[in-house]
Amino acid sequence: MNYTRDGIQTCLLELGAHPASSVTKNTDFLIVGEKAGSKLAKAQALGITTLTEQEFEDMAG
């Protein structure tokens, strides 16, 4: 595992998702790594579901 941001973005695009660089009320999921920062706090405040890399892999199949 241990995706890079570009690697995750490529996977998401291949799955037909629309990755974004910011967290907003329209964000469905946030994939978090070991050193999640302010985006994690914002996602939690907005009630957005967070996924670990493993949870993302399991979900993506």
PDB file of N, CA, C and O in Angstrom:
ATOM      1  N   MET A   1       0.834  -1.178   0.000  1.00  0.00           N
ATOM      2  CA  MET A   1       0.000   0.000   0.000  1.00  0.00           C
ATOM      3  C   MET A   1       0.880   1.242   0.000  1.00  0.00           C
ATOM      4  O   MET A   1       1.808   1.297  -0.763  1.00  0.00           O
ATOM      5  N   ASN A   2       0.558   2.200   0.867  1.00  0.00           N
ATOM      6  CA  ASN A   2       1.273   3.464   0.916  1.00  0.00           C
ATOM      7  C   ASN A   2       1.252   4.177  -0.427  1.00  0.00           C
ATOM      8  O   ASN A   2       2.264   4.389  -1.065  1.00  0.00           O
ATOM      9  N   TYR A   3       0.070   4.516  -0.843  1.00  0.00           N
ATOM     10  CA  TYR A   3      -0.125   5.243  -2.083  1.00  0.00           C
ATOM     11  C   TYR A   3       0.458   6.644  -1.991  1.00  0.00           C
ATOM     12  O   TYR A   3       0.498   7.233  -0.926  1.00  0.00           O
ATOM     13  N   THR A   4       0.827   7.177  -3.142  1.00  0.00           N
ATOM     14  CA  THR A   4       1.126   8.596  -3.224  1.00  0.00           C
ATOM     15  C   THR A   4      -0.185   9.305  -3.532  1.00  0.00           C
ATOM     16  O   THR A   4      -1.167   8.664  -3.920  1.00  0.00           O
ATOM     17  N   ARG A   5      -0.216  10.606  -3.397  1.00  0.00           N
ATOM     18  CA  ARG A   5      -1.433  11.340  -3.743  1.00  0.00           C
ATOM     19  C   ARG A   5      -1.761  11.149  -5.219  1.00  0.00           C
ATOM     20  O   ARG A   5      -2.924  10.964  -5.577  1.00  0.00           O
ATOM     21  N   ASP A   6      -0.735  11.178  -6.058  1.00  0.00           N
ATOM     22  CA  ASP A   6      -0.969  10.976  -7.492  1.00  0.00           C
ATOM     23  C   ASP A   6      -1.484   9.567  -7.770  1.00  0.00           C
ATOM     24  O   ASP A   6      -2.340   9.366  -8.626  1.00  0.00           O
ATOM     25  N   GLY A   7      -0.968   8.587  -7.038  1.00  0.00           N
ATOM     26  CA  GLY A   7      -1.401   7.207  -7.216  1.00  0.00           C
ATOM     27  C   GLY A   7      -2.863   7.018  -6.845  1.00  0.00           C
ATOM     28  O   GLY A   7      -3.622   6.353  -7.562  1.00  0.00           O
ATOM     29  N   ILE A   8      -3.271   7.595  -5.740  1.00  0.00           N
ATOM     30  CA  ILE A   8      -4.681   7.519  -5.320  1.00  0.00           C
ATOM     31  C   ILE A   8      -5.555   8.229  -6.331  1.00  0.00           C
ATOM     32  O   ILE A   8      -6.619   7.746  -6.705  1.00  0.00           O
ATOM     33  N   GLN A   9      -5.114   9.395  -6.797  1.00  0.00           N
ATOM     34  CA  GLN A   9      -5.908  10.154  -7.764  1.00  0.00           C
ATOM     35  C   GLN A   9      -6.098   9.350  -9.043  1.00  0.00           C
ATOM     36  O   GLN A   9      -7.197   9.293  -9.587  1.00  0.00           O
ATOM     37  N   THR A  10      -5.057   8.681  -9.512  1.00  0.00           N
ATOM     38  CA  THR A  10      -5.156   7.853 -10.707  1.00  0.00           C
ATOM     39  C   THR A  10      -6.160   6.727 -10.501  1.00  0.00           C
ATOM     40  O   THR A  10      -7.004   6.476 -11.364  1.00  0.00           O
ATOM     41  N   CYS A  11      -6.088   6.057  -9.352  1.00  0.00           N
ATOM     42  CA  CYS A  11      -7.042   4.978  -9.051  1.00  0.00           C
ATOM     43  C   CYS A  11      -8.476   5.500  -9.034  1.00  0.00           C
ATOM     44  O   CYS A  11      -9.379   4.862  -9.584  1.00  0.00           O
ATOM     45  N   LEU A  12      -8.678   6.637  -8.405  1.00  0.00           N
ATOM     46  CA  LEU A  12     -10.023   7.205  -8.326  1.00  0.00           C
ATOM     47  C   LEU A  12     -10.567   7.561  -9.710  1.00  0.00           C
ATOM     48  O   LEU A  12     -11.730   7.290 -10.007  1.00  0.00           O
ATOM     49  N   LEU A  13      -9.732   8.154 -10.540  1.00  0.00           N
ATOM     50  CA  LEU A  13     -10.171   8.506 -11.892  1.00  0.00           C
ATOM     51  C   LEU A  13     -10.528   7.253 -12.692  1.00  0.00           C
ATOM     52  O   LEU A  13     -11.525   7.243 -13.420  1.00  0.00           O
ATOM     53  N   GLU A  14      -9.744   6.189 -12.543  1.00  0.00           N
ATOM     54  CA  GLU A  14     -10.034   4.933 -13.233  1.00  0.00           C
ATOM     55  C   GLU A  14     -11.358   4.337 -12.774  1.00  0.00           C
ATOM     56  O   GLU A  14     -12.030   3.649 -13.536  1.00  0.00           O
ATOM     57  N   LEU A  15     -11.737   4.611 -11.531  1.00  0.00           N
ATOM     58  CA  LEU A  15     -13.003   4.111 -10.992  1.00  0.00           C
ATOM     59  C   LEU A  15     -14.177   5.021 -11.327  1.00  0.00           C
ATOM     60  O   LEU A  15     -15.317   4.738 -10.972  1.00  0.00           O
ATOM     61  N   GLY A  16     -13.892   6.145 -11.986  1.00  0.00           N
ATOM     62  CA  GLY A  16     -14.957   7.067 -12.368  1.00  0.00           C
ATOM     63  C   GLY A  16     -15.291   8.099 -11.307  1.00  0.00           C
ATOM     64  O   GLY A  16     -16.297   8.797 -11.405  1.00  0.00           O
ATOM     65  N   ALA A  17     -14.439   8.208 -10.290  1.00  0.00           N
ATOM     66  CA  ALA A  17     -14.667   9.194  -9.228  1.00  0.00           C
ATOM     67  C   ALA A  17     -14.145  10.560  -9.665  1.00  0.00           C
ATOM     68  O   ALA A  17     -13.449  10.683 -10.664  1.00  0.00           O
ATOM     69  N   HIS A  18     -14.488  11.556  -8.887  1.00  0.00           N
ATOM     70  CA  HIS A  18     -14.058  12.926  -9.158  1.00  0.00           C
ATOM     71  C   HIS A  18     -13.252  13.438  -7.966  1.00  0.00           C
ATOM     72  O   HIS A  18     -13.800  14.098  -7.077  1.00  0.00           O
ATOM     73  N   PRO A  19     -11.947  13.123  -7.914  1.00  0.00           N
ATOM     74  CA  PRO A  19     -11.136  13.550  -6.771  1.00  0.00           C
ATOM     75  C   PRO A  19     -11.011  15.071  -6.709  1.00  0.00           C
ATOM     76  O   PRO A  19     -10.996  15.754  -7.736  1.00  0.00           O
ATOM     77  N   ALA A  20     -10.944  15.573  -5.502  1.00  0.00           N
ATOM     78  CA  ALA A  20     -10.814  17.013  -5.282  1.00  0.00           C
ATOM     79  C   ALA A  20      -9.661  17.261  -4.323  1.00  0.00           C
ATOM     80  O   ALA A  20      -9.277  16.385  -3.547  1.00  0.00           O
ATOM     81  N   SER A  21      -9.134  18.467  -4.358  1.00  0.00           N
ATOM     82  CA  SER A  21      -8.005  18.798  -3.488  1.00  0.00           C
ATOM     83  C   SER A  21      -8.443  19.413  -2.173  1.00  0.00           C
ATOM     84  O   SER A  21      -7.625  19.622  -1.287  1.00  0.00           O
ATOM     85  N   SER A  22      -9.732  19.693  -2.029  1.00  0.00           N
ATOM     86  CA  SER A  22     -10.214  20.281  -0.786  1.00  0.00           C
ATOM     87  C   SER A  22     -11.414  19.500  -0.257  1.00  0.00           C
ATOM     88  O   SER A  22     -12.059  18.764  -0.990  1.00  0.00           O
ATOM     89  N   VAL A  23     -11.689  19.669   1.017  1.00  0.00           N
ATOM     90  CA  VAL A  23     -12.817  19.014   1.672  1.00  0.00           C
ATOM     91  C   VAL A  23     -13.945  20.032   1.788  1.00  0.00           C
ATOM     92  O   VAL A  23     -13.751  21.114   2.341  1.00  0.00           O
ATOM     93  N   THR A  24     -15.107  19.673   1.242  1.00  0.00           N
ATOM     94  CA  THR A  24     -16.279  20.544   1.346  1.00  0.00           C
ATOM     95  C   THR A  24     -17.478  19.701   1.746  1.00  0.00           C
ATOM     96  O   THR A  24     -17.389  18.473   1.836  1.00  0.00           O
ATOM     97  N   LYS A  25     -18.615  20.329   1.936  1.00  0.00           N
ATOM     98  CA  LYS A  25     -19.833  19.597   2.293  1.00  0.00           C
ATOM     99  C   LYS A  25     -20.252  18.635   1.189  1.00  0.00           C
ATOM    100  O   LYS A  25     -21.022  17.712   1.432  1.00  0.00           O
ATOM    101  N   ASN A  26     -19.710  18.810  -0.019  1.00  0.00           N
ATOM    102  CA  ASN A  26     -20.037  17.926  -1.144  1.00  0.00           C
ATOM    103  C   ASN A  26     -19.105  16.724  -1.242  1.00  0.00           C
ATOM    104  O   ASN A  26     -19.284  15.878  -2.110  1.00  0.00           O
ATOM    105  N   THR A  27     -18.108  16.643  -0.369  1.00  0.00           N
ATOM    106  CA  THR A  27     -17.170  15.523  -0.362  1.00  0.00           C
ATOM    107  C   THR A  27     -17.872  14.287   0.190  1.00  0.00           C
ATOM    108  O   THR A  27     -18.554  14.359   1.212  1.00  0.00           O
ATOM    109  N   ASP A  28     -17.720  13.159  -0.513  1.00  0.00           N
ATOM    110  CA  ASP A  28     -18.334  11.909  -0.059  1.00  0.00           C
ATOM    111  C   ASP A  28     -17.426  11.137   0.893  1.00  0.00           C
ATOM    112  O   ASP A  28     -17.887  10.590   1.895  1.00  0.00           O
ATOM    113  N   PHE A  29     -16.138  11.047   0.551  1.00  0.00           N
ATOM    114  CA  PHE A  29     -15.174  10.287   1.343  1.00  0.00           C
ATOM    115  C   PHE A  29     -13.848  11.025   1.370  1.00  0.00           C
ATOM    116  O   PHE A  29     -13.506  11.719   0.422  1.00  0.00           O
ATOM    117  N   LEU A  30     -13.095  10.812   2.445  1.00  0.00           N
ATOM    118  CA  LEU A  30     -11.725  11.296   2.522  1.00  0.00           C
ATOM    119  C   LEU A  30     -10.847  10.098   2.825  1.00  0.00           C
ATOM    120  O   LEU A  30     -11.067   9.393   3.809  1.00  0.00           O
ATOM    121  N   ILE A  31      -9.867   9.853   1.964  1.00  0.00           N
ATOM    122  CA  ILE A  31      -8.917   8.767   2.181  1.00  0.00           C
ATOM    123  C   ILE A  31      -7.746   9.357   2.954  1.00  0.00           C
ATOM    124  O   ILE A  31      -7.127  10.322   2.513  1.00  0.00           O
ATOM    125  N   VAL A  32      -7.478   8.774   4.117  1.00  0.00           N
ATOM    126  CA  VAL A  32      -6.456   9.328   4.998  1.00  0.00           C
ATOM    127  C   VAL A  32      -5.265   8.391   5.127  1.00  0.00           C
ATOM    128  O   VAL A  32      -5.407   7.172   5.145  1.00  0.00           O
ATOM    129  N   GLY A  33      -4.095   8.981   5.205  1.00  0.00           N
ATOM    130  CA  GLY A  33      -2.864   8.238   5.447  1.00  0.00           C
ATOM    131  C   GLY A  33      -2.477   8.361   6.910  1.00  0.00           C
ATOM    132  O   GLY A  33      -3.255   8.814   7.746  1.00  0.00           O
ATOM    133  N   GLU A  34      -1.237   7.996   7.196  1.00  0.00           N
ATOM    134  CA  GLU A  34      -0.751   7.989   8.574  1.00  0.00           C
ATOM    135  C   GLU A  34      -0.689   9.382   9.189  1.00  0.00           C
ATOM    136  O   GLU A  34      -0.911   9.543  10.380  1.00  0.00           O
ATOM    137  N   LYS A  35      -0.362  10.378   8.384  1.00  0.00           N
ATOM    138  CA  LYS A  35      -0.170  11.729   8.925  1.00  0.00           C
ATOM    139  C   LYS A  35      -1.265  12.667   8.419  1.00  0.00           C
ATOM    140  O   LYS A  35      -0.983  13.714   7.855  1.00  0.00           O
ATOM    141  N   ALA A  36      -2.494  12.278   8.642  1.00  0.00           N
ATOM    142  CA  ALA A  36      -3.622  13.117   8.222  1.00  0.00           C
ATOM    143  C   ALA A  36      -3.598  14.411   9.020  1.00  0.00           C
ATOM    144  O   ALA A  36      -3.306  14.413  10.210  1.00  0.00           O
ATOM    145  N   GLY A  37      -3.904  15.498   8.363  1.00  0.00           N
ATOM    146  CA  GLY A  37      -3.809  16.798   9.028  1.00  0.00           C
ATOM    147  C   GLY A  37      -5.126  17.525   9.102  1.00  0.00           C
ATOM    148  O   GLY A  37      -6.150  16.964   9.515  1.00  0.00           O
ATOM    149  N   SER A  38      -5.112  18.761   8.661  1.00  0.00           N
ATOM    150  CA  SER A  38      -6.278  19.630   8.806  1.00  0.00           C
ATOM    151  C   SER A  38      -7.467  19.163   7.980  1.00  0.00           C
ATOM    152  O   SER A  38      -8.616  19.416   8.345  1.00  0.00           O
ATOM    153  N   LYS A  39      -7.215  18.463   6.870  1.00  0.00           N
ATOM    154  CA  LYS A  39      -8.336  17.971   6.069  1.00  0.00           C
ATOM    155  C   LYS A  39      -9.136  16.926   6.848  1.00  0.00           C
ATOM    156  O   LYS A  39     -10.353  16.871   6.743  1.00  0.00           O
ATOM    157  N   LEU A  40      -8.456  16.124   7.632  1.00  0.00           N
ATOM    158  CA  LEU A  40      -9.149  15.140   8.469  1.00  0.00           C
ATOM    159  C   LEU A  40     -10.034  15.846   9.485  1.00  0.00           C
ATOM    160  O   LEU A  40     -11.199  15.482   9.659  1.00  0.00           O
ATOM    161  N   ALA A  41      -9.509  16.868  10.127  1.00  0.00           N
ATOM    162  CA  ALA A  41     -10.300  17.608  11.111  1.00  0.00           C
ATOM    163  C   ALA A  41     -11.525  18.241  10.461  1.00  0.00           C
ATOM    164  O   ALA A  41     -12.628  18.197  11.023  1.00  0.00           O
ATOM    165  N   LYS A  42     -11.355  18.796   9.277  1.00  0.00           N
ATOM    166  CA  LYS A  42     -12.477  19.419   8.581  1.00  0.00           C
ATOM    167  C   LYS A  42     -13.504  18.364   8.183  1.00  0.00           C
ATOM    168  O   LYS A  42     -14.712  18.566   8.335  1.00  0.00           O
ATOM    169  N   ALA A  43     -13.048  17.205   7.692  1.00  0.00           N
ATOM    170  CA  ALA A  43     -13.960  16.126   7.311  1.00  0.00           C
ATOM    171  C   ALA A  43     -14.757  15.653   8.522  1.00  0.00           C
ATOM    172  O   ALA A  43     -15.965  15.434   8.429  1.00  0.00           O
ATOM    173  N   GLN A  44     -14.095  15.506   9.656  1.00  0.00           N
ATOM    174  CA  GLN A  44     -14.789  15.070  10.868  1.00  0.00           C
ATOM    175  C   GLN A  44     -15.824  16.101  11.298  1.00  0.00           C
ATOM    176  O   GLN A  44     -16.925  15.743  11.691  1.00  0.00           O
ATOM    177  N   ALA A  45     -15.474  17.369  11.193  1.00  0.00           N
ATOM    178  CA  ALA A  45     -16.409  18.427  11.570  1.00  0.00           C
ATOM    179  C   ALA A  45     -17.637  18.438  10.659  1.00  0.00           C
ATOM    180  O   ALA A  45     -18.742  18.762  11.103  1.00  0.00           O
ATOM    181  N   LEU A  46     -17.441  18.059   9.393  1.00  0.00           N
ATOM    182  CA  LEU A  46     -18.548  18.032   8.429  1.00  0.00           C
ATOM    183  C   LEU A  46     -19.283  16.690   8.409  1.00  0.00           C
ATOM    184  O   LEU A  46     -20.253  16.524   7.686  1.00  0.00           O
ATOM    185  N   GLY A  47     -18.799  15.715   9.176  1.00  0.00           N
ATOM    186  CA  GLY A  47     -19.439  14.400   9.213  1.00  0.00           C
ATOM    187  C   GLY A  47     -19.170  13.565   7.979  1.00  0.00           C
ATOM    188  O   GLY A  47     -19.958  12.690   7.623  1.00  0.00           O
ATOM    189  N   ILE A  48     -18.035  13.797   7.328  1.00  0.00           N
ATOM    190  CA  ILE A  48     -17.672  13.070   6.109  1.00  0.00           C
ATOM    191  C   ILE A  48     -16.982  11.762   6.491  1.00  0.00           C
ATOM    192  O   ILE A  48     -16.140  11.728   7.395  1.00  0.00           O
ATOM    193  N   THR A  49     -17.333  10.701   5.807  1.00  0.00           N
ATOM    194  CA  THR A  49     -16.742   9.390   6.052  1.00  0.00           C
ATOM    195  C   THR A  49     -15.275   9.395   5.668  1.00  0.00           C
ATOM    196  O   THR A  49     -14.915   9.852   4.585  1.00  0.00           O
ATOM    197  N   THR A  50     -14.425   8.885   6.557  1.00  0.00           N
ATOM    198  CA  THR A  50     -13.003   8.761   6.253  1.00  0.00           C
ATOM    199  C   THR A  50     -12.666   7.293   6.037  1.00  0.00           C
ATOM    200  O   THR A  50     -13.259   6.405   6.651  1.00  0.00           O
ATOM    201  N   LEU A  51     -11.731   7.061   5.132  1.00  0.00           N
ATOM    202  CA  LEU A  51     -11.298   5.707   4.801  1.00  0.00           C
ATOM    203  C   LEU A  51      -9.785   5.608   4.934  1.00  0.00           C
ATOM    204  O   LEU A  51      -9.067   6.518   4.508  1.00  0.00           O
ATOM    205  N   THR A  52      -9.302   4.501   5.467  1.00  0.00           N
ATOM    206  CA  THR A  52      -7.873   4.223   5.437  1.00  0.00           C
ATOM    207  C   THR A  52      -7.549   3.697   4.039  1.00  0.00           C
ATOM    208  O   THR A  52      -8.455   3.384   3.253  1.00  0.00           O
ATOM    209  N   GLU A  53      -6.272   3.561   3.733  1.00  0.00           N
ATOM    210  CA  GLU A  53      -5.890   3.001   2.435  1.00  0.00           C
ATOM    211  C   GLU A  53      -6.478   1.595   2.271  1.00  0.00           C
ATOM    212  O   GLU A  53      -6.954   1.241   1.195  1.00  0.00           O
ATOM    213  N   GLN A  54      -6.447   0.800   3.338  1.00  0.00           N
ATOM    214  CA  GLN A  54      -6.965  -0.568   3.264  1.00  0.00           C
ATOM    215  C   GLN A  54      -8.470  -0.563   3.028  1.00  0.00           C
ATOM    216  O   GLN A  54      -8.989  -1.337   2.220  1.00  0.00           O
ATOM    217  N   GLU A  55      -9.186   0.307   3.714  1.00  0.00           N
ATOM    218  CA  GLU A  55     -10.637   0.407   3.510  1.00  0.00           C
ATOM    219  C   GLU A  55     -10.957   0.842   2.088  1.00  0.00           C
ATOM    220  O   GLU A  55     -11.888   0.346   1.475  1.00  0.00           O
ATOM    221  N   PHE A  56     -10.134   1.764   1.544  1.00  0.00           N
ATOM    222  CA  PHE A  56     -10.316   2.180   0.155  1.00  0.00           C
ATOM    223  C   PHE A  56     -10.106   1.002  -0.795  1.00  0.00           C
ATOM    224  O   PHE A  56     -10.914   0.772  -1.695  1.00  0.00           O
ATOM    225  N   GLU A  57      -9.043   0.233  -0.586  1.00  0.00           N
ATOM    226  CA  GLU A  57      -8.782  -0.937  -1.436  1.00  0.00           C
ATOM    227  C   GLU A  57      -9.924  -1.937  -1.361  1.00  0.00           C
ATOM    228  O   GLU A  57     -10.349  -2.477  -2.378  1.00  0.00           O
ATOM    229  N   ASP A  58     -10.407  -2.194  -0.150  1.00  0.00           N
ATOM    230  CA  ASP A  58     -11.516  -3.137   0.023  1.00  0.00           C
ATOM    231  C   ASP A  58     -12.765  -2.640  -0.695  1.00  0.00           C
ATOM    232  O   ASP A  58     -13.472  -3.420  -1.330  1.00  0.00           O
ATOM    233  N   MET A  59     -13.026  -1.356  -0.601  1.00  0.00           N
ATOM    234  CA  MET A  59     -14.204  -0.768  -1.228  1.00  0.00           C
ATOM    235  C   MET A  59     -14.088  -0.773  -2.754  1.00  0.00           C
ATOM    236  O   MET A  59     -15.059  -1.023  -3.458  1.00  0.00           O
ATOM    237  N   ALA A  60     -12.877  -0.502  -3.253  1.00  0.00           N
ATOM    238  CA  ALA A  60     -12.651  -0.412  -4.694  1.00  0.00           C
ATOM    239  C   ALA A  60     -12.622  -1.785  -5.355  1.00  0.00           C
ATOM    240  O   ALA A  60     -12.860  -1.898  -6.549  1.00  0.00           O
ATOM    241  N   GLY A  61     -12.347  -2.807  -4.548  1.00  0.00           N
ATOM    242  CA  GLY A  61     -12.331  -4.164  -5.089  1.00  0.00           C
ATOM    243  C   GLY A  61     -11.065  -4.443  -5.764  1.00  0.00           C
ATOM    244  O   GLY A  61     -10.734  -5.105  -6.613  1.00  0.00           O
TER     245      GLY A  61
END
